Coordinates of C-alpha atoms in Angstrom, one line a residue:
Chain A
X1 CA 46.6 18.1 28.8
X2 CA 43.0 16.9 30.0
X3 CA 41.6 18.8 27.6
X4 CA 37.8 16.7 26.9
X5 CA 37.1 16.4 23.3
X6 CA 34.1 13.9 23.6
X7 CA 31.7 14.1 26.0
X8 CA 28.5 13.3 27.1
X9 CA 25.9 14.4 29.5
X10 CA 22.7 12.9 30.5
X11 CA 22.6 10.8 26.9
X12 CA 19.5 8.7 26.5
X13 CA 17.8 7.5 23.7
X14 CA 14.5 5.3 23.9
X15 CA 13.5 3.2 20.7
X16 CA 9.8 3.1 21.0
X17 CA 9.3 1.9 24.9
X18 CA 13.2 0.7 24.9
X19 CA 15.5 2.1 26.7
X20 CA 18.8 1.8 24.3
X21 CA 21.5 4.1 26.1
X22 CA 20.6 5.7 29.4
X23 CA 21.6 8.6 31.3
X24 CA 25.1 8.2 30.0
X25 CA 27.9 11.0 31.3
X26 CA 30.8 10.1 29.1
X27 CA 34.1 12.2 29.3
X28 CA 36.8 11.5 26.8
X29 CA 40.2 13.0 27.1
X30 CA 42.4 13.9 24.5
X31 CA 45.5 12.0 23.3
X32 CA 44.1 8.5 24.3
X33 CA 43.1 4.9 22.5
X34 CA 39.4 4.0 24.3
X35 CA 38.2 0.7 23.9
X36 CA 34.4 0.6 24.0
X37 CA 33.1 -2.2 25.6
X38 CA 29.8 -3.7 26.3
X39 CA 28.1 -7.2 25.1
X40 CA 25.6 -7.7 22.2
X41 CA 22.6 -5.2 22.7
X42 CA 23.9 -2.7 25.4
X43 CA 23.9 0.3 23.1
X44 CA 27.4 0.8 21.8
X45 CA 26.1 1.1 18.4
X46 CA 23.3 4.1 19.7
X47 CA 25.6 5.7 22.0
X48 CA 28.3 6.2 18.7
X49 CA 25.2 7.2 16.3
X50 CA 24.2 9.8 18.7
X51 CA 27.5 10.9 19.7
X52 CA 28.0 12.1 15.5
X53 CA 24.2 13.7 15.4
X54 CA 23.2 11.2 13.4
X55 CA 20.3 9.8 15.8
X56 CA 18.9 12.4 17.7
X57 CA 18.6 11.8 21.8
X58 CA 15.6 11.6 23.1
X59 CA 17.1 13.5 26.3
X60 CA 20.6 15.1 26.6
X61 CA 23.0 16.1 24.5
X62 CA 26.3 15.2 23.7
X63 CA 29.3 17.7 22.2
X64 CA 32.5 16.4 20.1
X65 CA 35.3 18.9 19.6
X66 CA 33.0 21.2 21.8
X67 CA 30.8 21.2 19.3
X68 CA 27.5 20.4 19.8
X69 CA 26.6 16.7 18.2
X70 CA 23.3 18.0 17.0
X71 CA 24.7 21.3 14.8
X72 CA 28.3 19.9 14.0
X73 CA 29.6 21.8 11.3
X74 CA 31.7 21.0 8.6
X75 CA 34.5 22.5 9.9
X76 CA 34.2 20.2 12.8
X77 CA 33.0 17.0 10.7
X78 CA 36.5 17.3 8.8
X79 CA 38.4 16.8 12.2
X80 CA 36.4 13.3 12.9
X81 CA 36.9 10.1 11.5
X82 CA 33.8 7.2 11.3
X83 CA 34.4 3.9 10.5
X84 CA 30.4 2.2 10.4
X85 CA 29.8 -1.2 11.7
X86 CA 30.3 -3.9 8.8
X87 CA 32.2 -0.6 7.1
X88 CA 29.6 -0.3 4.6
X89 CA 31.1 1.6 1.5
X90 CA 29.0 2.6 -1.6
X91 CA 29.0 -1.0 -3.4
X92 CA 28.8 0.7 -7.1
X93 CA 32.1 2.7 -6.1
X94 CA 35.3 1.8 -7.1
X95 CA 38.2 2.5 -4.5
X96 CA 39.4 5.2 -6.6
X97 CA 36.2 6.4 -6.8
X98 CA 36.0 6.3 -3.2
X99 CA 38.8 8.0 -2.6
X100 CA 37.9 11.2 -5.1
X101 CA 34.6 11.4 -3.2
X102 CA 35.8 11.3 0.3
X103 CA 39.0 13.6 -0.2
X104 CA 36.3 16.1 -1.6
X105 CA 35.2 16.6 2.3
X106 CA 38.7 16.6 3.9
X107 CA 40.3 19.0 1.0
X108 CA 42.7 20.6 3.4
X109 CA 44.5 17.5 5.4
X110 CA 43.6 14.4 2.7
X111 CA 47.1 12.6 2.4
X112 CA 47.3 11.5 -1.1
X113 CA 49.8 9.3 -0.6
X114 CA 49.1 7.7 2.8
X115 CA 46.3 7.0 1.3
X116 CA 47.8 5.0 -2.2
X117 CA 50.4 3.6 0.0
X118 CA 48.0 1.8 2.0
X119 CA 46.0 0.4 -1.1
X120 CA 49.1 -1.0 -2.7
X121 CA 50.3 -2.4 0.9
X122 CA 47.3 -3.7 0.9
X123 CA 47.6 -5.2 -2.5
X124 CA 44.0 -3.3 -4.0
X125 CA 43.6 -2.5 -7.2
X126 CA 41.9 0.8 -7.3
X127 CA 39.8 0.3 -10.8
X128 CA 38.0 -2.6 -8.4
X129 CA 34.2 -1.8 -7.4
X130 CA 33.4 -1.9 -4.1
X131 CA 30.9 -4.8 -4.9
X132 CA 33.8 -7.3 -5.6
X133 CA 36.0 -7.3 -3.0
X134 CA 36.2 -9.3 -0.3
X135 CA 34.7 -8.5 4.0
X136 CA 38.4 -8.3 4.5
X137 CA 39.4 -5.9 1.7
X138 CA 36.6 -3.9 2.3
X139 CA 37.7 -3.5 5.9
X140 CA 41.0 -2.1 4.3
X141 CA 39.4 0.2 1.9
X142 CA 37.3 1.4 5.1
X143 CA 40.7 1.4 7.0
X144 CA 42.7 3.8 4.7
X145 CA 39.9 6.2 4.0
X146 CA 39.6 6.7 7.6
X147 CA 43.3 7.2 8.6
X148 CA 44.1 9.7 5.0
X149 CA 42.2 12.5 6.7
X150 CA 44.9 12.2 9.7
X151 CA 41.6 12.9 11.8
X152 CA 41.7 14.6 15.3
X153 CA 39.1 12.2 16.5
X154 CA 38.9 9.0 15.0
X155 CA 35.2 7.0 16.3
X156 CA 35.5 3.3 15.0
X157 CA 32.5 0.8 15.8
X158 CA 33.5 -2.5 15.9
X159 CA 35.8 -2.4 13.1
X160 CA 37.4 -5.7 13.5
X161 CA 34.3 -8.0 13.9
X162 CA 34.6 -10.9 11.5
X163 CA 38.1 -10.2 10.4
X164 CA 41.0 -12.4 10.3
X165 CA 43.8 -12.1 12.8
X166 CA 46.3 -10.2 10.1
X167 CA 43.6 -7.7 9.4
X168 CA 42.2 -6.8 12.5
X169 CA 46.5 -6.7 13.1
X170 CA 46.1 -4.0 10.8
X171 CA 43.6 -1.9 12.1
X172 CA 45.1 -1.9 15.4
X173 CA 48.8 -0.7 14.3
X174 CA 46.5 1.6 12.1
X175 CA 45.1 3.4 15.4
X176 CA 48.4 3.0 17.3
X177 CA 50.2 4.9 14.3
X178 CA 47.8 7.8 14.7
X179 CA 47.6 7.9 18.3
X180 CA 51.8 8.9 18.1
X181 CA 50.5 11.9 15.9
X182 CA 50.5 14.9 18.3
X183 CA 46.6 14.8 20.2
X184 CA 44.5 12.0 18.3
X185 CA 42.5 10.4 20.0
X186 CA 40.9 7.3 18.9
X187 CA 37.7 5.7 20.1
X188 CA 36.8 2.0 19.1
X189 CA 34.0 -0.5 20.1
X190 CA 34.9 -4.3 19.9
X191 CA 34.1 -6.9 21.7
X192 CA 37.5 -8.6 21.2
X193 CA 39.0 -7.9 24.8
X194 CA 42.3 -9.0 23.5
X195 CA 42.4 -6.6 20.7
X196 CA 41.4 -3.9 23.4
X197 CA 43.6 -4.8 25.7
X198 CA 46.7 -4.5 23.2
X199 CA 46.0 -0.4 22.3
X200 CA 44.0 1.0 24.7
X201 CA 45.0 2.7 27.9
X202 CA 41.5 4.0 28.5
X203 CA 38.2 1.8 28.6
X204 CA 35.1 2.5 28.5
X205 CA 32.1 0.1 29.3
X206 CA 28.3 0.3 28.8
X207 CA 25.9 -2.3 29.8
X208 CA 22.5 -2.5 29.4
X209 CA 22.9 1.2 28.3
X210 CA 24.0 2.3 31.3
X211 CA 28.1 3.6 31.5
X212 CA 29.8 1.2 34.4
X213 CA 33.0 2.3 33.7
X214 CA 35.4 5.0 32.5
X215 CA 39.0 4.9 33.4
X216 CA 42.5 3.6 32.6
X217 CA 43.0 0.1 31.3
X218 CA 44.8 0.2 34.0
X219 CA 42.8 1.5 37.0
X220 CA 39.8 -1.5 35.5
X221 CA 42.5 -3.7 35.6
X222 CA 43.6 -3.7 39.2
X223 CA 39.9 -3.3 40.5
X224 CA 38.5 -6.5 39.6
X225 CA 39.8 -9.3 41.1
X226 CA 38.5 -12.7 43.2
X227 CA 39.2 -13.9 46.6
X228 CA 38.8 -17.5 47.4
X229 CA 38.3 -17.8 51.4
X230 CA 38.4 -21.5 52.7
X231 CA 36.4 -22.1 55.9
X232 CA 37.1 -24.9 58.3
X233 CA 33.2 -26.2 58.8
X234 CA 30.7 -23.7 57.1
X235 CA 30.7 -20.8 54.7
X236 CA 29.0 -18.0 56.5
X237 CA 25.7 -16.8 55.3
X238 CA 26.1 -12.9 55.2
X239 CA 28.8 -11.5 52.5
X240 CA 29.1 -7.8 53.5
X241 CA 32.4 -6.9 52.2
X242 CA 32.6 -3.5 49.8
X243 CA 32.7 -3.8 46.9
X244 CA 30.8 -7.6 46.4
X245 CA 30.2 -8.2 42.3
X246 CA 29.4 -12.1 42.5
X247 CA 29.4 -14.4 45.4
X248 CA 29.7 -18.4 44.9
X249 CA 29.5 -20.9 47.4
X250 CA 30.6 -24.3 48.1
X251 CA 30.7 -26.4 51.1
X252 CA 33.3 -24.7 52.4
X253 CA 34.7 -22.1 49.9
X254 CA 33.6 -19.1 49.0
X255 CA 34.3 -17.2 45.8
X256 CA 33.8 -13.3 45.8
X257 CA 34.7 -11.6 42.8
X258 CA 34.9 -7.9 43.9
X259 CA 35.4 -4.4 42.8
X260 CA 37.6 -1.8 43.9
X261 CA 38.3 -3.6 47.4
X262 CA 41.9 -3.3 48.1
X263 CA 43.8 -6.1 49.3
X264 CA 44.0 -5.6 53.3
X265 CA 39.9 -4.8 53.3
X266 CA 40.0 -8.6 51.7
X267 CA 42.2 -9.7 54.4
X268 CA 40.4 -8.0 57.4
X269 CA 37.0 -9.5 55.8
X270 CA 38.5 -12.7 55.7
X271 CA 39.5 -12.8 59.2
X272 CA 36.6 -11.9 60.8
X273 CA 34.1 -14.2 58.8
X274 CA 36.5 -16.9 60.7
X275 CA 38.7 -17.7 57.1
X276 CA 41.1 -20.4 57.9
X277 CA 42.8 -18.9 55.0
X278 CA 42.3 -16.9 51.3
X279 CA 44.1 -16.5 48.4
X280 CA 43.2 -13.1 46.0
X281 CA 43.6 -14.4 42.3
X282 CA 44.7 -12.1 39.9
X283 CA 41.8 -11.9 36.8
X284 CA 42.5 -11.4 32.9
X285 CA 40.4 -8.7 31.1
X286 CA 37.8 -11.3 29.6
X287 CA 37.3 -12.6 32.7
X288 CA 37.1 -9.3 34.6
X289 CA 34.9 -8.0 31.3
X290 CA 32.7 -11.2 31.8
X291 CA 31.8 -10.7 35.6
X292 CA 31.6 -6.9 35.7
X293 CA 28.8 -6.9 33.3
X294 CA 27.3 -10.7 34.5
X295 CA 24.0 -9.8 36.6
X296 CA 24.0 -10.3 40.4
X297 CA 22.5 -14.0 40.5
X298 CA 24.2 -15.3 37.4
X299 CA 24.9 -18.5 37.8
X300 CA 27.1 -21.0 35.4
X301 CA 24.9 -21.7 32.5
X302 CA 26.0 -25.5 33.1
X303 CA 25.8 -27.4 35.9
X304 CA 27.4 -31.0 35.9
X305 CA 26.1 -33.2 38.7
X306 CA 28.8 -35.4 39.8
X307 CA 27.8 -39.2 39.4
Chain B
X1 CA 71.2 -9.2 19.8
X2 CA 67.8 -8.2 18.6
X3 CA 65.5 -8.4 21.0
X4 CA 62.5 -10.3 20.7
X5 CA 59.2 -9.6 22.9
X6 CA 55.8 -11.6 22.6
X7 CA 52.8 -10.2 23.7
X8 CA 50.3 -12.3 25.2
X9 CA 46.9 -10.7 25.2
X10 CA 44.4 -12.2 27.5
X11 CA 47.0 -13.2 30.2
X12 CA 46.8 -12.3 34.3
X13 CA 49.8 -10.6 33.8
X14 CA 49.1 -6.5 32.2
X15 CA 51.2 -6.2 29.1
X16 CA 53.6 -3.7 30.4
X17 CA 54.7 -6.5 33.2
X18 CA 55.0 -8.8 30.1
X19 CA 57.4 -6.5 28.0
X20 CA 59.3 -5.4 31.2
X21 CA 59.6 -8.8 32.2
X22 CA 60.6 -10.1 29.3
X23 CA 63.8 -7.0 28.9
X24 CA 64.6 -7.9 32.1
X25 CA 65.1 -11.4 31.2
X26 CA 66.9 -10.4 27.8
X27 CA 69.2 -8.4 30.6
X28 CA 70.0 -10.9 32.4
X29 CA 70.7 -13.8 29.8
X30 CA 73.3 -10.6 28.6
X31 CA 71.2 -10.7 25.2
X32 CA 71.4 -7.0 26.2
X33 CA 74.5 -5.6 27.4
X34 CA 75.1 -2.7 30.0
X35 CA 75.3 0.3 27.8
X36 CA 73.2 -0.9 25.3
X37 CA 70.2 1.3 24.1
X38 CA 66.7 -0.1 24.4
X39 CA 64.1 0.6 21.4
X40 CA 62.4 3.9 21.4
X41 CA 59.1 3.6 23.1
X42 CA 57.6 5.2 19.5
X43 CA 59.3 2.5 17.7
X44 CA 58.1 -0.7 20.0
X45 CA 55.4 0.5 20.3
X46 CA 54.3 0.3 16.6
X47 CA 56.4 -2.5 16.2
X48 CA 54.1 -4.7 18.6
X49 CA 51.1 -2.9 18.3
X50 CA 50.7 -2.0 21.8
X51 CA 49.8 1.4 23.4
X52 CA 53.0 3.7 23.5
X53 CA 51.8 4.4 27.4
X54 CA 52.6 0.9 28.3
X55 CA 55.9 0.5 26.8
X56 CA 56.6 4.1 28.5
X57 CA 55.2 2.1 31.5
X58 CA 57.2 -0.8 31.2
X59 CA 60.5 1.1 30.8
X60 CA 59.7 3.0 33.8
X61 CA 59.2 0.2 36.0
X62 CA 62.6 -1.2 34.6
X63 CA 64.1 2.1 35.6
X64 CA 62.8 1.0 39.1
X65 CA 63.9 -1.7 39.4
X66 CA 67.8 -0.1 38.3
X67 CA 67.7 -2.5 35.5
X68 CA 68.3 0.5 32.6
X69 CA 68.2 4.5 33.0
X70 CA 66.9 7.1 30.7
X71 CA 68.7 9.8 29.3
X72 CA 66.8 12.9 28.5
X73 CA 67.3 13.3 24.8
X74 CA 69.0 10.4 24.2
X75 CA 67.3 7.8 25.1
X76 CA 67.1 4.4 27.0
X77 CA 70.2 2.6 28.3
X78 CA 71.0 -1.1 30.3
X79 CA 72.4 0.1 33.1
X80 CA 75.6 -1.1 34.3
X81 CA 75.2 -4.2 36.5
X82 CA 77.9 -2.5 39.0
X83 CA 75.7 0.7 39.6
X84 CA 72.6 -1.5 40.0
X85 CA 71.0 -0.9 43.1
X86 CA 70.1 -4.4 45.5
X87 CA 69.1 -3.7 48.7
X88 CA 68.2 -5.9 51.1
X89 CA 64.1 -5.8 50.3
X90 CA 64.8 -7.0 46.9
X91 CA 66.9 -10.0 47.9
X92 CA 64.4 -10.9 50.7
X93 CA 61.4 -11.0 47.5
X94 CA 64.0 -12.9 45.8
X95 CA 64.5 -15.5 48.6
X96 CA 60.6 -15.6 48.9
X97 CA 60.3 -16.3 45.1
X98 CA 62.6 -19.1 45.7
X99 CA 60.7 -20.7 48.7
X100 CA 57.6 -21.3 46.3
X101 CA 60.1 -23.0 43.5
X102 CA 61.7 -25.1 46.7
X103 CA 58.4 -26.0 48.2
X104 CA 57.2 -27.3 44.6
X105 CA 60.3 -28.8 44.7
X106 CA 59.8 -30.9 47.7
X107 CA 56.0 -31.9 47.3
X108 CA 57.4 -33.3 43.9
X109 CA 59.4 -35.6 46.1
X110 CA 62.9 -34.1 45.4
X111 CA 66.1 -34.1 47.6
X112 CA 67.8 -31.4 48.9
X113 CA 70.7 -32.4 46.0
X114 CA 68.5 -32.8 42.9
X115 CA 67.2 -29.2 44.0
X116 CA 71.0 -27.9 43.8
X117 CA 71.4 -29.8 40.5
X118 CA 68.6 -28.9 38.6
X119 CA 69.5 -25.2 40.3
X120 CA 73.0 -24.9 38.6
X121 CA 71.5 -26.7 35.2
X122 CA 69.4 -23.8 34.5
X123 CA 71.7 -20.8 36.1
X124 CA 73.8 -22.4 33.1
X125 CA 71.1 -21.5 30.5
X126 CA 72.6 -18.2 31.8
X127 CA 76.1 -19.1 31.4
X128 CA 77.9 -16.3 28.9
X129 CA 76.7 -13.8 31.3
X130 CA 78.1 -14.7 34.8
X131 CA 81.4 -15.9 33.3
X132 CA 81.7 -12.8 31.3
X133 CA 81.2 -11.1 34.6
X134 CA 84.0 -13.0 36.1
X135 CA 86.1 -12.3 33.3
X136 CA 85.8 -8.7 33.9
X137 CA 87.1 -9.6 37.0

């Protein structure tokens, strides 16, 4: 069941003196929906370029299909789906046109009438060029020539930036009606944690280049969370509790947002800094998304001084 | 009764809680009766646009809880309220739930009595169900 049809090992890539994805061991099992996370700049974008050979690594190597991203073949390429950033489509094209010329590399598993029933769902007219239609219909064009293949591995990034609620809608019950194929698996950057929150059950999150995390949506979920401790005269000065992310102080309060710290650890801390009493607060993804990847001293970018 | 789940993305609460929670309310209001068969997880699934693991999720943590039971082949079923198992460690995390809606209760500057009114105003919301039950009776 665990069988590993993406995967990474040691994947870095250096744009002149930059450092763009680093060291990254990525292991993607089959059968899943991963959300790709990271914010503007970390290297989503690089990681997915080099992941289909088309940037090559400076250093390691990455395989898809167990195929080696640098010499897929086109037997391989037919089994993977890619969906570009801004799903740029050949402008002079008309979606008919489109469709001829991508069937012509799936020949085997192209699903003619998937394919049509999505256009006219999507209310298209196939004489239109590419040119003329909308972001939002261009998304769908994008949409339905990626899904006619029926691909085995379907590598979306950021498919849903700028679109409106009932499209992205679209592309999400789009991945969720491939995943109940038997073993697709679908991988999908965004940076709408919502969106990722609704399909995925495995996430996957890069920052600064570097891979933080690679689990469950479920696993990340229950990790993150904040304890608030109270303290009767002063806050102590040394936090050394497992697992410390982000550490605010007040007066008397401190705020510890931590990682992977279960619950009686929080409550054994808590009683021997000399708490008079903590609560542990429960986090939503954004917020969990927005202090996992926040560097150590970050503070609040505003400060209102009380009058 | 068709039943009717909203997802809230972005909430503290993971969406299979949400869409268990929310059949387990649909159970007890009696919008879903015992014996009645809940959505395929295939079908909910694409009909909310959620992950088909968390719906499998959610319907496995109502199984926990008693509330329906799964039929190999078949599929899922409310289960009947008689067969239900409530030990005593669910009624005490009931009671403890209901300390936190007393203690509100209080600091708002209630009485004892306008607690036990507003209790039986909203157990009434839930009305067709417990009389049915007594009917059956």
């Amino acid at each position: 069941m665990n069988e590993i049809v993406l995967e990474t090992e040691a994947l870095t890539k250096y744009y002149g003196g930059t450092l763009a994805v680093d060291h990254m061991d990525l292991q993607i099992p089959r059968g899943c929906i991963c959300g790709f996370v990271g914010r503007n700049g970390a290297g989503k974008t690089t990681a997915i370029k080099l992941m289909l050979g088309l940037l090559n690594p400076t250093a390691g190597s990455s395989r898809l299909l167990g195929c080696d991203s640098s010499a897929l073949t086109p037997a391989i390429r037919q089994r993977i789906g890619y969906v570009t950033e801004g799903h740029r489509l050949f402008r002079w094209m008309s979606i008919g046109g489109l469709e001829k010329f991508q069937r012509s590399f799936f020949p085997k598993q192209w699903d003619d009438k998937f394919f049509v029933d999505m256009i006219e769902y999507f209310d298209l007219p196939k004489k239109k060029k590419i040119k003329h239609l909308s972001n939002g219909q261009r998304a769908q064009v994008s949409l339905a020539l990626a899904l006619a293949p029926n691909p085995e591995l379907l590598i979306m990034d950021d498919p849903t930036l700028g679109l409106d609620a009932a499209i992205r809608r679209q592309f999400l019950e789009g991945m969720i009606e491939l995943i109940m194929r038997q073993g697709r698996t679908v991988l999908f950057s965004s940076h709408i944690l919502g969106d990722v929150e609704r399909v995925s059950d495995r996430i996957v999150v890069i920052d600064k280049g570097v891979l933080r995390a690679n689990c469950s949506l479920e696993q990340f979920q229950k990790a993150i969370k904040k304890a608030i401790l109270s303290f009767a005269d002063s806050v102590p000065g040394d936090v050394n509790i497992d697992g410390l992310l982000h550490c605010r102080r007040s007066e008397k309060q401190l705020e510890l947002t931590l990682v992977g710290t279960d619950d009686e650890k929080i409550s054994e801390w808590a009683k021997s800094a000399g708490a008079e009493n903590y609560n542990i607060v429960k986090m939503n993804l954004e917020d969990q998304f927005i202090e996992f990847t926040a560097p150590a001293n970050h503070r609040r970018l505003f400060q209102w001084e009380e009058r | 009764m068709p039943l009717w789940i909203q997802i809230l993305p972005g909430s503290d609460e993971p969406i299979y809680v949400q869409v268990a929670e929310q059949i387990s309310k649909a159970i007890a209001r009696g919008e879903l009766a015992s014996g009645d068969k809940l959505p395929a997880v295939r079908k909910l699934a694409s009909e909310l646009a959620i992950n088909p693991n968390t719906v499998a999720r959610a319907y496995s943590r109502l199984e926990q809880a008693g509330l329906v039971t799964t039929k190999t082949g078949s599929g899922t079923f409310v289960s009947d309220p008689k067969l239900r198992r409530s030990d005593a460690s669910d009624i005490n995390m009931l009671a403890e739930r209901m300390d936190t809606l007393i203690t509100r209760g209080l600091n708002l500057g209630l009485e004892a009595q306008d607690l036990i009114v507003l209790f039986e105003k909203r157990l009434a919301k839930f009305g067709n169900k417990s009389n049915k039950q007594k009917d059956e009776k």
